[in-house]
Amino acid sequence: MADATLVVGYAETPVTFASGRTAYDLGGEAYAQLLQRTGIDQERIDGFCATAALSEGSNPFHAAYMSEMLGLEVNWLNIASIGGASFLQGVGSAMQALQTGQCEVAVVVGADAPSTDNLTRYRGYRDEFQVPTGLVRPPGAFALLQSAYTANHGKPDDALAKLVVEQRSRALKNPHTVEKLRKPLTLDDYHQSRIIAPPLRLLDSVMFCDGANAVMLMQERTASRLGISQAVRIAAYAERSNHGIAQAIQPMWHSGFDYVGQRVMQQSGLSPDRIEMLQLYDDFTIALLLQLEQLGFCGEGQGRSFVLSTDFSSQSGLPLNTGGGQLSVGQPGLASGGLTMVEAVRQLLDDAGDRQAKHANNCLVTGIGGIAYARNWIMSNAMVLTR
Amino acid sequence: MNSESSTPTNLPRGYIQTSPYWDGLRERRLVLQVCLDTGRFQHYPRPTSIFTGSQNLGWQEASGRGRLVAWTQVNKTSPHMQGIVELDEGVQILALVLTANESHQLRVGQQVALTWPDSRLPLTGPIFIPTSD
């Protein structure tokens, strides 16, 4: 096999609510932790990517400022700016920069603090054609998605309840879980949860929080030169944005995950039945159901029965969101994609302590980014990691 | 979501040249952008055709009839629901939707048509109402 790209280290801060801190402060904490954990000298880092931050929304130079703040002299500098897909996309771009030799040691930092500050102004068509309808925040858009899906495939509520309750129980074992969400949930709690935009319930939706995460990447040959043996291999990455945008009208719940799923399976030589762990982007419960269908774990419209009949616990053959997912850990804004990625790396390095899942040889990680006009999300992306 | 008003009166205008759409609403007509290369409608309006990439674009009045493909309500205190309407012209539009009466609930798949409120207040966008059960 050709010189593979490796993830050689990870770091993350606890997820907090209204911390009063900035993305720079949180990102710095994750970065320092990453250096300490990998034992890599700062001077070796020659590639850097930060995810955009809602809390720094008015500054298009955010990643440049963060690299300067950290004192990094780099040959590759990038901002990943597609919402919840950003972190995974940053890792995918870092992989290309490493493979073409633009840099040798790359760091990707996700950091955001939208529960302290949210300075975004989306402008463009949104202010003129979407905001006047009242559809301003993500729950409205995902409610429409769930409405369309439900009308065609039936109510998936009992499956969504199962996902919410099980993820919460995993989050209770995660020391990084935000304080506000540290209480167990029952299926009844879900069904009695307040409807915030029908058919969407409060417990179907994430909560904006503050937090940061980071990973370090390098090629296999660099790792062996530096004497690094603990690493996870990137076996595949794919993304698709604006799925079907110029095609004839299609079901609005369709997304780029059909393509992305096939592509990462092809690249990694795997198939859905050979995937041994899932860290799926879970800003809303319906997104989990759609990904399971579109990535090929079950057929279209079969998400509910697949979820109800599948054991996703940490000792099962298909553990899902072993850290609790952002639904229950809290969503650190646009750093939320780092939450799934970091948990995948931690698990594959057998580093998860008392929430360590059954031995898995690989893990499928996903991201979702951007809300589109009257359609499904903008970007779908996925990565396969292997031991 | 409760702090959101569904009927702002100070609308931002013109992220590109969109005045035919807003002029149409003032005259109680739904005027949408059309790609003159393909004859296909697109909404929201764009600087280029999403089908060909050209700027050979025009404006045409839509029938205002369509089918409700999704709905929600982000503000319980407002009589308006939010919906996605698939117009007979083959384009999907985000819009406000009203129910026929207070006890009525919207249903995905229902036929809908434009309705124009009597008020002289500026419209923030088209409003649809079911024409079938």
Coordinates of C-alpha atoms in Angstrom, one line a residue, chain A residues 3 6 13 15 22 52-53 59-60 65 79 129 266 276 278 305 351 353 364 367 378:
Chain A
D3 CA 2.4 5.8 2.0
L6 CA -2.1 8.9 9.6
T13 CA -11.5 20.5 25.7
V15 CA -17.8 21.1 26.3
T22 CA -13.2 32.7 22.8
A52 CA -14.5 28.7 11.0
A53 CA -16.2 29.9 14.2
N59 CA -13.7 37.9 10.7
P60 CA -12.8 36.2 7.4
Y65 CA -5.1 34.9 13.1
I79 CA -9.8 27.5 6.8
F129 CA -35.8 34.9 0.6
Q266 CA -14.9 1.9 -2.8
E276 CA -17.3 -2.0 12.8
L278 CA -20.0 4.6 13.5
S305 CA -36.8 -0.5 11.7
D351 CA -7.8 5.1 24.6
G353 CA -11.1 4.2 29.3
L364 CA -16.9 5.5 9.6
G367 CA -20.0 15.4 8.8
I378 CA -25.3 21.6 1.6

